[in-house]
Short mmCIF file of C-alpha atoms in Angstrom, two decimals:
data_model
loop_
_atom_site.label_atom_id
_atom_site.label_comp_id
_atom_site.label_asym_id
_atom_site.label_seq_id
_atom_site.Cartn_x
_atom_site.Cartn_y
_atom_site.Cartn_z
CA MET A 16 0.29 0.51 -0.21
CA SER A 17 1.56 3.57 -1.32
CA ASP A 18 2.45 6.13 2.10
CA SER A 19 -0.42 8.67 0.99
CA LEU A 20 -2.73 5.47 2.55
CA GLY A 21 -0.77 5.64 6.08
CA LEU A 22 0.66 1.83 5.95
CA ASP A 23 4.28 1.05 6.16
CA GLU A 24 5.09 0.18 2.18
CA PRO A 25 3.64 -1.07 -1.37
CA PRO A 26 2.57 -4.21 -1.70
CA GLN A 27 5.30 -6.76 -2.94
CA PRO A 28 3.36 -9.67 -3.75
CA HIS A 29 6.73 -11.03 -6.36
CA ARG A 30 9.71 -10.69 -3.66
CA ALA A 31 13.43 -10.95 -5.09
CA GLY A 32 15.06 -14.33 -3.60
CA GLY A 33 16.80 -12.59 -1.30
CA ASP A 34 14.21 -9.65 0.31
CA ALA A 35 13.52 -11.07 3.04
CA TYR A 36 10.06 -11.21 4.25
CA ARG A 37 7.79 -9.12 7.07
CA VAL A 38 4.63 -10.09 9.28
CA LEU A 39 1.78 -8.58 8.28
CA ALA A 40 0.95 -7.34 11.57
CA ARG A 41 4.68 -5.53 10.88
CA LYS A 42 4.42 -4.81 7.07
CA TYR A 43 0.42 -3.05 7.83
CA ARG A 44 1.76 -0.45 11.12
CA PRO A 45 -0.14 2.52 10.80
CA GLN A 46 1.71 5.43 9.70
CA THR A 47 -0.93 7.67 9.63
CA PHE A 48 -3.72 8.72 12.30
CA ALA A 49 -6.09 7.82 9.41
CA ALA A 50 -5.17 4.77 9.11
CA LEU A 51 -6.11 3.80 13.37
CA ILE A 52 -8.79 1.46 13.14
CA GLY A 53 -11.37 2.31 15.31
CA GLN A 54 -9.19 5.07 17.22
CA GLU A 55 -12.01 8.28 16.37
CA ALA A 56 -12.62 9.45 19.40
CA MET A 57 -8.68 9.79 20.56
CA VAL A 58 -7.85 11.63 16.59
CA ARG A 59 -10.37 13.82 17.18
CA THR A 60 -9.09 14.90 20.58
CA LEU A 61 -5.51 14.67 19.20
CA GLU A 62 -6.21 16.74 16.02
CA ASN A 63 -8.39 19.72 18.62
CA ALA A 64 -5.03 19.78 20.71
CA ILE A 65 -2.15 20.00 18.23
CA ARG A 66 -4.43 23.03 16.66
CA ARG A 67 -5.10 24.90 19.44
CA ASP A 68 -1.39 24.21 20.71
CA ARG A 69 -2.85 22.52 23.27
CA ILE A 70 -0.62 19.74 23.83
CA ALA A 71 0.30 17.68 27.13
CA HIS A 72 3.36 17.70 27.80
CA ALA A 73 2.78 13.45 29.40
CA PHE A 74 -0.23 11.51 26.89
CA LEU A 75 -0.42 7.48 28.57
CA LEU A 76 -2.54 4.88 26.17
CA THR A 77 -4.23 2.23 27.97
CA GLY A 78 -5.97 -0.75 26.02
CA VAL A 79 -5.42 -4.15 25.59
CA ARG A 80 -2.39 -5.96 23.60
CA GLY A 81 -2.68 -5.04 19.84
CA VAL A 82 -4.89 -2.06 19.24
CA GLY A 83 -1.87 0.61 18.17
CA LYS A 84 -0.55 2.16 21.70
CA THR A 85 2.97 1.62 20.57
CA SER A 86 1.73 2.77 16.85
CA THR A 87 -0.08 5.87 18.32
CA ALA A 88 2.81 6.77 20.28
CA ARG A 89 4.98 6.62 17.15
CA LEU A 90 2.54 8.86 15.51
CA ILE A 91 2.12 11.65 18.46
CA ALA A 92 6.03 11.79 18.06
CA LYS A 93 5.96 12.00 14.11
CA ALA A 94 3.13 14.67 14.75
CA LEU A 95 4.91 16.48 16.76
CA ASN A 96 7.75 16.71 15.20
CA CYS A 97 6.68 16.52 11.14
CA VAL A 98 8.32 19.80 8.96
CA GLY A 99 7.15 19.39 5.82
CA PRO A 100 8.10 17.83 2.68
CA ASP A 101 9.60 22.07 2.33
CA GLY A 102 10.90 21.61 5.54
CA GLN A 103 8.65 24.78 6.85
CA GLY A 104 6.05 23.02 8.45
CA GLY A 105 4.94 22.28 11.89
CA PRO A 106 3.03 20.12 14.63
CA THR A 107 0.50 18.18 12.72
CA ILE A 108 -2.07 15.61 12.51
CA ASP A 109 -1.62 13.95 9.14
CA PRO A 110 2.38 13.87 9.72
CA CYS A 111 4.21 13.95 5.58
CA GLY A 112 5.95 11.24 5.99
CA GLN A 113 8.65 12.01 3.32
CA CYS A 114 10.55 14.60 5.76
CA GLU A 115 13.94 13.36 7.35
CA PRO A 116 12.07 13.29 10.97
CA CYS A 117 9.37 11.32 9.72
CA ARG A 118 11.37 8.90 7.51
CA ALA A 119 13.65 8.45 10.76
CA ILE A 120 10.75 7.91 13.82
CA ALA A 121 9.46 5.40 11.32
CA GLU A 122 12.83 3.61 11.14
CA GLY A 123 13.04 3.78 14.19
CA ARG A 124 16.46 5.32 14.11
CA HIS A 125 15.87 8.97 14.97
CA ILE A 126 18.08 10.68 17.59
CA ASP A 127 15.23 12.02 19.80
CA VAL A 128 12.91 9.75 19.63
CA ILE A 129 13.87 7.01 22.53
CA GLU A 130 12.07 4.17 22.71
CA MET A 131 12.23 1.90 26.05
CA ASP A 132 11.01 -1.14 27.30
CA ALA A 133 9.43 -1.04 30.89
CA ALA A 134 9.40 -5.06 30.62
CA SER A 135 13.53 -4.93 30.64
CA HIS A 136 14.56 -1.84 32.05
CA THR A 137 12.73 -1.33 35.10
CA GLY A 138 14.81 -0.13 38.12
CA ILE A 139 15.73 3.28 39.35
CA ASP A 140 18.57 3.75 37.20
CA ASP A 141 17.20 3.40 33.90
CA ILE A 142 14.98 6.47 34.38
CA ARG A 143 17.95 8.32 36.50
CA GLU A 144 19.85 8.34 32.38
CA ILE A 145 16.12 9.61 31.51
CA ILE A 146 16.40 12.47 33.77
CA GLU A 147 19.66 13.29 32.92
CA ALA A 148 19.12 13.35 29.66
CA SER A 149 16.08 15.31 29.11
CA ARG A 150 18.04 18.58 30.59
CA TYR A 151 19.85 18.66 27.36
CA ALA A 152 17.47 20.02 24.40
CA ALA A 153 16.32 17.85 21.30
CA VAL A 154 20.10 17.20 18.92
CA SER A 155 17.53 17.72 15.45
CA ALA A 156 13.98 17.14 16.49
CA ARG A 157 11.22 20.13 17.62
CA TYR A 158 10.64 17.85 20.40
CA LYS A 159 12.92 14.92 22.50
CA ILE A 160 9.90 12.64 23.16
CA TYR A 161 10.44 9.00 25.47
CA ILE A 162 8.13 6.16 24.46
CA ILE A 163 8.03 3.59 27.57
CA ASP A 164 5.91 0.55 26.44
CA GLU A 165 4.55 -1.73 29.32
CA VAL A 166 5.05 1.60 31.80
CA HIS A 167 3.34 -0.15 34.49
CA MET A 168 6.31 -2.61 34.88
CA LEU A 169 8.22 0.21 36.44
CA SER A 170 9.30 -0.67 39.83
CA LYS A 171 7.86 1.79 42.44
CA ALA A 172 11.51 3.25 43.08
CA ALA A 173 11.35 3.91 39.52
CA PHE A 174 8.21 5.68 39.60
CA ASN A 175 8.97 7.83 42.00
CA GLY A 176 12.13 9.11 40.61
CA LEU A 177 9.93 10.10 37.24
CA LEU A 178 7.71 12.08 39.57
CA LYS A 179 9.18 15.20 39.50
CA THR A 180 10.37 15.34 35.95
CA LEU A 181 6.91 14.22 34.49
CA GLU A 182 5.44 16.96 36.34
CA GLU A 183 7.27 19.67 35.13
CA PRO A 184 9.88 18.19 32.14
CA PRO A 185 11.42 21.19 30.57
CA ALA A 186 9.81 22.87 27.63
CA HIS A 187 11.18 20.88 25.32
CA VAL A 188 10.47 17.45 26.22
CA LYS A 189 7.53 14.92 25.93
CA PHE A 190 6.44 10.94 27.31
CA LEU A 191 4.21 8.80 25.78
CA PHE A 192 3.93 6.01 27.99
CA ALA A 193 1.80 2.83 26.87
CA THR A 194 0.20 0.01 29.24
CA THR A 195 -2.22 -2.65 29.16
CA GLU A 196 -2.00 -2.59 32.85
CA VAL A 197 -3.02 0.85 33.96
CA ASN A 198 -4.96 -0.35 37.21
CA LYS A 199 -0.70 -1.13 38.34
CA VAL A 200 0.54 2.93 37.22
CA PRO A 201 0.51 4.80 40.56
CA VAL A 202 -2.51 7.21 40.63
CA THR A 203 0.59 9.85 40.58
CA VAL A 204 1.93 9.03 38.12
CA LEU A 205 -2.18 9.16 36.99
CA SER A 206 -2.30 12.29 37.52
CA ARG A 207 0.54 13.97 35.74
CA CYS A 208 -1.08 12.78 32.01
CA GLN A 209 -3.48 13.33 29.90
CA ARG A 210 -4.97 9.32 29.21
CA PHE A 211 -6.30 8.23 26.42
CA ASP A 212 -8.32 4.84 26.33
CA LEU A 213 -8.22 2.69 23.40
CA ARG A 214 -10.95 0.61 22.25
CA ARG A 215 -11.62 -2.69 21.54
CA ILE A 216 -11.66 -3.02 17.77
CA PRO A 217 -15.15 -4.47 16.54
CA ALA A 218 -15.16 -7.57 14.28
CA ASP A 219 -17.05 -6.09 11.46
CA LYS A 220 -14.45 -3.23 11.19
CA LEU A 221 -11.29 -5.67 11.66
CA ALA A 222 -12.65 -8.09 9.04
CA GLU A 223 -13.06 -5.38 6.50
CA HIS A 224 -9.36 -4.44 7.33
CA PHE A 225 -8.51 -7.97 6.58
CA ALA A 226 -10.35 -8.20 3.72
CA TRP A 227 -8.30 -4.74 1.99
CA VAL A 228 -5.42 -6.10 3.45
CA SER A 229 -5.68 -9.83 2.10
CA ALA A 230 -6.65 -8.14 -1.68
CA GLU A 231 -2.83 -5.62 -0.77
CA GLU A 232 -1.58 -9.51 -0.68
CA GLN A 233 -3.30 -10.49 -3.74
CA VAL A 234 -4.54 -13.63 -1.74
CA GLU A 235 -7.97 -14.57 -2.53
CA VAL A 236 -10.47 -15.23 1.14
CA GLU A 237 -13.80 -16.15 1.82
CA THR A 238 -15.97 -13.47 3.81
CA GLU A 239 -16.23 -16.79 7.05
CA ALA A 240 -12.87 -16.71 7.01
CA LEU A 241 -12.47 -13.50 7.34
CA ALA A 242 -15.59 -13.00 9.94
CA LEU A 243 -13.75 -16.30 11.62
CA ILE A 244 -10.52 -14.60 11.87
CA ALA A 245 -12.35 -11.13 13.05
CA ARG A 246 -14.18 -13.16 15.75
CA ALA A 247 -10.81 -14.86 16.98
CA ALA A 248 -9.08 -11.27 17.46
CA GLU A 249 -10.91 -10.38 19.98
CA GLY A 250 -10.84 -6.34 19.02
CA SER A 251 -6.99 -6.62 18.34
CA ALA A 252 -5.06 -5.78 15.14
CA ARG A 253 -2.43 -7.47 15.13
CA ASP A 254 -3.35 -10.55 16.60
CA GLY A 255 -6.60 -10.90 13.49
CA LEU A 256 -3.29 -9.89 11.42
CA SER A 257 -0.64 -12.67 12.93
CA ILE A 258 -3.79 -15.06 12.53
CA LEU A 259 -4.09 -14.21 8.65
CA ASP A 260 -0.48 -14.39 8.40
CA GLN A 261 -0.67 -18.00 10.21
CA ALA A 262 -4.55 -18.99 7.84
CA ILE A 263 -2.84 -17.94 4.12
CA ALA A 264 0.32 -19.96 5.37
CA HIS A 265 -1.74 -22.97 5.78
CA ALA A 266 -4.17 -22.89 3.06
CA ASP A 267 -3.80 -24.19 -0.28
CA LEU A 268 -3.79 -21.13 -3.08
CA GLU A 269 -3.33 -23.12 -5.30
CA GLY A 270 -6.92 -24.53 -4.52
CA GLY A 271 -8.80 -21.51 -4.30
CA GLY A 272 -7.62 -19.49 -1.39
CA VAL A 273 -7.81 -19.29 2.20
CA ARG A 274 -11.51 -21.16 3.34
CA ALA A 275 -13.81 -20.81 6.08
CA ALA A 276 -13.19 -25.03 6.59
CA ALA A 277 -9.26 -24.65 6.57
CA VAL A 278 -9.40 -21.41 9.27
CA ARG A 279 -11.29 -23.25 11.71
CA GLU A 280 -9.40 -26.68 11.58
CA MET A 281 -6.49 -24.25 11.85
CA LEU A 282 -8.15 -22.19 15.03
CA GLY A 283 -9.39 -25.21 16.58
CA LEU A 284 -12.92 -23.53 16.34
CA SER A 285 -16.04 -25.58 15.77
CA ASP A 286 -18.20 -24.89 13.26
CA ARG A 287 -21.09 -22.47 13.68
CA GLY A 288 -23.72 -24.60 11.61
CA ALA A 289 -22.65 -27.55 13.96
CA VAL A 290 -23.38 -25.94 16.88
CA ARG A 291 -27.11 -25.09 15.89
CA ASP A 292 -27.30 -28.38 14.89
CA LEU A 293 -26.32 -29.22 18.40
CA LEU A 294 -28.29 -26.42 19.94
CA GLY A 295 -31.32 -27.68 18.17
CA LEU A 296 -31.22 -30.86 19.60
CA LEU A 297 -30.67 -29.79 23.46
CA LEU A 298 -33.59 -28.14 22.75
CA ALA A 299 -35.67 -30.72 21.32
CA ALA A 300 -34.88 -33.05 24.23
CA ASP A 301 -33.10 -35.55 21.96
CA ALA A 302 -30.54 -36.78 24.06
CA PRO A 303 -28.73 -39.29 21.58
CA GLY A 304 -28.63 -36.92 19.15
CA ALA A 305 -27.00 -34.40 21.52
CA LEU A 306 -24.18 -36.82 22.03
CA ALA A 307 -23.81 -38.03 19.15
CA ALA A 308 -23.07 -33.91 17.53
CA LEU A 309 -20.41 -33.91 20.55
CA ARG A 310 -18.52 -36.41 19.26
CA ARG A 311 -18.33 -36.15 16.04
CA GLN A 312 -16.80 -32.21 16.98
CA TYR A 313 -14.50 -34.31 19.63
CA ASP A 314 -14.00 -36.70 16.74
CA LEU A 315 -13.00 -33.97 14.61
CA GLY A 316 -10.64 -32.24 16.54
CA VAL A 317 -12.47 -29.82 18.52
CA ASP A 318 -12.19 -29.03 22.81
CA PRO A 319 -15.56 -29.56 24.11
CA GLN A 320 -14.57 -26.19 26.20
CA ALA A 321 -14.92 -24.65 22.58
CA VAL A 322 -18.01 -26.63 22.00
CA PHE A 323 -19.54 -25.15 25.42
CA ARG A 324 -17.97 -21.78 24.28
CA ALA A 325 -19.50 -21.74 20.60
CA LEU A 326 -23.16 -22.82 22.27
CA LEU A 327 -23.18 -20.04 25.20
CA GLU A 328 -21.93 -17.78 22.44
CA ALA A 329 -24.95 -19.09 20.21
CA VAL A 330 -26.87 -18.66 23.25
CA HIS A 331 -26.38 -15.00 23.74
CA GLY A 332 -27.04 -14.94 20.14
CA VAL A 333 -30.12 -15.71 20.34
CA THR A 334 -30.94 -13.53 23.87
CA LEU A 335 -29.68 -10.01 21.52
CA VAL A 336 -32.21 -10.99 19.19
CA LYS A 337 -34.96 -11.82 21.23
CA VAL A 338 -34.70 -7.70 23.37
CA GLY A 339 -33.86 -6.12 19.67
CA ALA A 340 -30.19 -5.20 19.68
CA PRO A 341 -28.99 -4.46 16.03
CA GLU A 342 -28.21 -7.19 13.85
CA ASP A 343 -24.28 -8.22 13.53
CA ALA A 344 -23.01 -7.37 10.05
CA ALA A 345 -21.05 -10.36 9.77
CA GLN A 346 -23.33 -12.80 10.39
CA ALA A 347 -24.41 -15.98 8.08
CA ALA A 348 -27.47 -15.50 6.70
CA GLU A 349 -28.43 -18.85 7.67
CA GLU A 350 -27.14 -18.70 11.41
CA ARG A 351 -29.17 -14.79 11.65
CA ASP A 352 -33.07 -16.71 10.56
CA ALA A 353 -31.80 -19.88 13.08
CA TYR A 354 -31.87 -17.17 15.97
CA ARG A 355 -34.91 -15.03 14.81
CA ASP A 356 -36.95 -18.41 15.20
CA TRP A 357 -35.44 -19.66 17.80
CA SER A 358 -36.11 -16.35 19.16
CA ALA A 359 -39.24 -16.49 18.63
CA LYS A 360 -39.92 -19.81 20.02
CA LEU A 361 -37.97 -19.57 23.54
CA SER A 362 -39.08 -17.17 26.85
CA PHE A 363 -36.77 -15.10 28.19
CA ALA A 364 -36.83 -17.83 31.89
CA MET A 365 -35.64 -20.78 29.25
CA LEU A 366 -32.78 -18.26 27.70
CA HIS A 367 -31.67 -17.64 30.86
CA ARG A 368 -32.29 -21.50 32.40
CA LEU A 369 -30.07 -22.59 29.20
CA TRP A 370 -27.49 -19.84 29.89
CA GLN A 371 -27.09 -20.87 33.51
CA LEU A 372 -26.60 -24.44 32.36
CA LEU A 373 -24.45 -24.08 29.48
CA LEU A 374 -21.96 -21.86 32.14
CA LYS A 375 -21.95 -24.24 34.99
CA GLY A 376 -21.27 -27.20 32.16
CA HIS A 377 -18.32 -24.61 30.68
CA ASP A 378 -16.90 -24.55 34.43
CA GLU A 379 -17.02 -28.55 34.94
CA VAL A 380 -15.61 -29.04 31.42
CA VAL A 381 -12.48 -26.51 31.91
CA ARG A 382 -12.22 -28.64 35.21
CA ALA A 383 -12.27 -31.99 34.62
CA ALA A 384 -9.99 -34.27 34.02
CA LEU A 385 -12.12 -35.86 31.98
CA PRO A 386 -13.33 -33.44 29.72
CA ILE A 387 -15.67 -34.87 27.24
CA GLU A 388 -17.42 -37.23 29.56
CA ALA A 389 -17.98 -33.80 31.39
CA ALA A 390 -19.23 -32.55 28.61
CA GLU A 391 -21.55 -35.10 27.91
CA MET A 392 -22.95 -35.39 30.93
CA ALA A 393 -23.46 -31.89 31.25
CA LEU A 394 -25.17 -31.89 27.92
CA LEU A 395 -27.48 -34.76 29.66
CA ARG A 396 -28.67 -32.23 32.20
CA ILE A 397 -29.36 -29.75 29.41
CA VAL A 398 -31.67 -32.24 27.77
CA HIS A 399 -33.23 -33.43 30.98
CA ALA A 400 -33.81 -29.77 32.00
CA SER A 401 -35.53 -28.56 29.08
CA THR A 402 -38.20 -31.55 29.88
CA LEU A 403 -39.19 -29.67 32.96
CA PRO A 404 -41.87 -26.66 33.55
CA ASP A 405 -40.75 -23.11 34.11
CA PRO A 406 -41.04 -23.44 38.05
CA GLY A 407 -42.74 -19.58 37.86
CA GLU A 408 -45.32 -21.02 35.34
CA LEU A 409 -45.19 -24.92 37.60
CA ALA A 410 -46.40 -22.59 40.61
CA ARG A 411 -49.29 -20.53 38.50
CA GLN A 412 -50.88 -23.32 37.22
CA ILE A 413 -51.13 -24.35 40.91
CA ALA A 414 -52.23 -21.08 42.62
CA SER A 415 -54.79 -20.94 39.90
CA GLY A 416 -56.37 -24.25 40.46
CA SER A 417 -55.36 -25.38 36.77
CA ILE A 418 -52.96 -27.97 38.36
CA SER A 419 -53.98 -30.01 41.14
CA VAL A 420 -51.87 -32.92 42.49
CA SER A 421 -53.95 -34.07 45.61
CA GLY A 422 -56.75 -35.09 43.32
CA PRO A 423 -60.72 -34.13 42.69
CA SER A 424 -61.50 -36.32 45.05
CA THR A 425 -59.19 -36.69 47.98
CA ALA A 426 -59.90 -34.22 50.74
CA THR A 427 -56.50 -33.97 52.35
CA PRO A 428 -53.56 -34.13 50.00
CA ALA A 429 -51.07 -37.10 51.07
CA PRO A 430 -47.94 -35.87 52.78
CA ALA A 431 -46.12 -36.45 49.32
CA GLN A 432 -48.38 -34.82 47.14
CA ARG A 433 -48.30 -31.39 49.77
CA SER A 434 -44.07 -31.67 48.95
CA ASN A 435 -45.09 -32.09 45.78
CA GLU A 436 -46.38 -28.28 45.94
CA PHE A 437 -45.07 -26.48 48.30
CA ALA A 438 -41.57 -28.08 46.10
CA ALA A 439 -42.56 -26.06 43.19
CA VAL A 440 -43.59 -22.55 45.11
CA MET A 441 -39.71 -23.22 46.62
CA ALA A 442 -38.44 -23.56 43.09
CA LEU A 443 -39.79 -20.44 41.84
CA LEU A 444 -38.69 -18.11 44.55
CA GLU A 445 -35.22 -19.89 44.39
CA GLU A 446 -35.57 -19.16 40.37
CA ARG A 447 -36.23 -15.30 41.11
CA GLY A 448 -34.05 -14.84 42.94
CA HIS A 449 -36.07 -14.73 46.84
CA HIS A 450 -32.46 -16.05 48.05
CA ALA A 451 -33.43 -15.20 52.07
CA LEU A 452 -36.21 -15.98 52.29
CA TYR A 453 -35.60 -19.17 50.53
CA PHE A 454 -33.19 -20.31 52.71
CA ARG A 455 -35.20 -18.89 56.33
CA LEU A 456 -38.18 -21.02 54.80
CA HIS A 457 -36.01 -23.83 54.19
CA SER A 458 -34.22 -24.00 57.78
CA ASN A 459 -37.75 -23.29 59.63
CA ALA A 460 -40.91 -24.33 57.37
CA ARG A 461 -42.36 -27.73 58.64
CA LEU A 462 -45.18 -28.15 56.08
CA VAL A 463 -48.29 -29.00 57.26
CA SER A 464 -50.88 -28.38 54.53
CA ALA A 465 -50.59 -26.97 50.49
CA ALA A 466 -53.38 -26.35 48.45
CA PRO A 467 -53.58 -24.07 45.31
CA GLY A 468 -53.46 -20.44 46.89
CA GLU A 469 -52.93 -21.31 50.13
CA LEU A 470 -49.98 -23.23 52.56
CA SER A 471 -49.78 -24.11 56.74
CA PHE A 472 -46.98 -24.47 58.29
CA SER A 473 -46.35 -26.09 61.66
CA GLY A 474 -47.00 -23.95 64.98
CA SER A 475 -44.32 -26.07 66.64
CA ARG A 476 -42.24 -24.53 64.76
CA PRO A 477 -42.98 -20.56 64.54
CA ILE A 478 -41.62 -18.63 61.72
CA ALA A 479 -41.20 -15.08 62.03
CA ALA A 480 -44.90 -12.72 60.94
CA ASP A 481 -42.60 -10.87 58.21
CA VAL A 482 -41.72 -14.24 56.90
CA LEU A 483 -45.20 -15.35 56.35
CA THR A 484 -46.10 -11.60 55.35
CA GLU A 485 -43.10 -11.65 52.76
CA LEU A 486 -43.93 -15.12 51.10
CA ALA A 487 -47.65 -14.30 50.48
CA GLN A 488 -46.72 -10.82 49.09
CA VAL A 489 -43.56 -12.71 46.71
CA LEU A 490 -46.07 -15.20 45.72
CA LYS A 491 -48.86 -12.49 44.66
CA ALA A 492 -46.79 -10.99 42.69
CA GLU A 493 -44.97 -14.09 40.90
CA THR A 494 -47.84 -15.87 40.82
CA GLY A 495 -50.65 -12.95 40.05
CA ARG A 496 -53.28 -13.82 42.84
CA ALA A 497 -53.71 -13.88 46.76
CA TRP A 498 -52.33 -16.00 48.98
CA LYS A 499 -52.90 -17.36 52.09
CA ILE A 500 -50.24 -19.04 54.31
CA ALA A 501 -50.96 -19.29 58.19
CA MET A 502 -49.08 -20.72 60.98
CA VAL A 503 -51.71 -23.61 62.32
CA ASP A 504 -51.41 -25.49 65.85
CA ALA A 505 -50.81 -29.50 63.76
CA PRO A 506 -47.74 -31.22 63.64
CA GLY A 507 -46.25 -30.77 60.44
CA GLU A 508 -43.72 -32.18 58.12
CA PRO A 509 -39.51 -31.81 58.72
CA THR A 510 -38.36 -29.14 57.39
CA LEU A 511 -36.20 -29.17 53.89
CA LYS A 512 -33.12 -28.89 55.79
CA GLU A 513 -34.00 -31.84 58.28
CA ALA A 514 -34.82 -33.78 55.19
CA ALA A 515 -31.71 -33.49 53.74
CA ASP A 516 -29.73 -33.82 56.90
CA ALA A 517 -31.83 -37.18 57.77
CA ALA A 518 -31.29 -38.78 54.39
CA ASP A 519 -26.88 -37.50 54.55
CA GLU A 520 -27.07 -39.04 57.82
CA ALA A 521 -29.35 -42.19 56.08
CA ALA A 522 -26.13 -42.60 53.87
CA ARG A 523 -22.83 -42.12 56.18
CA GLN A 524 -25.18 -44.89 58.31
CA ALA A 525 -25.23 -47.58 54.96
CA ILE A 526 -21.40 -46.19 54.20
CA LEU A 527 -20.51 -47.63 57.45
CA GLY A 528 -23.00 -51.03 57.13
CA THR A 529 -20.69 -52.10 54.11
CA PRO A 530 -18.43 -55.04 54.19
CA ILE A 531 -15.67 -53.00 53.54
CA VAL A 532 -15.97 -49.43 55.66
CA ALA A 533 -16.48 -52.13 58.77
CA ALA A 534 -13.82 -54.65 58.45
CA ALA A 535 -11.01 -50.80 57.81
CA ARG A 536 -12.93 -49.99 61.49
CA ALA A 537 -12.72 -53.42 63.40
CA VAL A 538 -8.79 -53.12 62.24
CA PHE A 539 -8.97 -49.47 63.47
CA PRO A 540 -11.58 -48.79 65.91
CA ASP A 541 -10.66 -44.96 65.70
CA ALA A 542 -11.05 -44.40 62.24
CA GLU A 543 -13.89 -41.85 61.03
CA LEU A 544 -15.44 -41.43 57.99
CA ILE A 545 -15.14 -37.51 57.92
CA ASP A 546 -16.13 -37.49 54.01
CA TRP A 547 -19.72 -38.86 52.06
CA PRO A 548 -21.82 -37.99 49.66
CA LYS A 549 -23.79 -35.37 50.97
CA ARG A 550 -27.18 -33.23 49.68
CA SER A 551 -27.08 -29.76 48.26
CA VAL A 552 -28.71 -27.52 50.42
CA SER A 553 -31.07 -26.17 47.34
#
């Protein structure tokens, strides 16, 4: 690409045998502010500052890797020292790139623009050299400029040594700091700098830029492949160009260029069509089909963790469509149609539950010693959950009388039936986030009776009046009808906590009664059982 368009050098698709290859991330490093991608707000601020001669003495550039921090620092150095093609120009937001200062800074050889990597120069001695040298005027440039990359890695002593000079530097000195971890930079330094937060570059802009680079390199790249690379870059132009470089090297250029399938294979990504198929099988409660689809992805070399991450992205995408968010321009038409269809069929409650189940499954797969087996068990849990009714809807149906587990001819529900109705109420409280109320009932409520719109608890285990009032208010808000909640003088069922404790003790006794444990205790009479499978509080 030509210098006028702001990049290092024109394309060189046909290099001589002795020429060293330059990776795309270096070859297409921005050489003008116009070539910076996605940083329009920062460029506008700098342009106004230069035009009004309100140039700060110190700049702090922050942001994730590869968004252009170091490139911006060099561009600022060029902008402040450019003298124009005729040698008579002043500071400008559009450095000419032709004068000696511009060329020397671009090539990294200007004597008055000093770059230092704080990762390898962390001590006070390195900063002391800068302080001493800053007293002397620039040799040939308008400003002496110090660019310190990864400034957060300076030692505490180095930061302290820099403070005074940073606050009142000589008029001919400018400091440009770059960091990916601004939280590690002392507040005393932050307060002395003009800060610019460089944004992550949107995927659609990255894909557009990579398409342009591919054209300059005379390499055909599928649109879907560009979208995959842009997503994998996670907002970093440098990372994306490195991936594109690898994809070009990986592809069979004689066979038609860079294909999406090859990029997917290279990155170890799950095919998005296969992910949509898997999500459809989960929603249809097709357990054998879901497990087979997962195994097909696994046999192709896709990490189970990547499958769950792709499923999470799909559920997130469906949810965004349901709330009316703008469509992703880089999204395939088939994916867009599938998301629209699912968003019409799935409620927010179902999407929320599916997200939580997938997130839990993802975490389990990450920690599991057997990732594929953990992934299969997580998918089976999702299939099982998809066949269960929504807790809120179930409670509303019970409250309205449309569902009654007691049957029309039974005056008093059996204990198991009463427990089922109370369990629906407790599931509703947990689902809707009423955790304090849930745990107070879990520990103290001894159920006596449960009927549509009515609950009564035993007075032998008193529950505070404010708890009963709060329960009635919550159930009315969630089910749309009034509930009658009362304490009665009658024996009740064990609390949920007591039932769980009893189950734990039964499990403990069952383990102690096994022949091998009994034999071990006979040999070691002082041995104790300190851990065994216990029931969850919920």
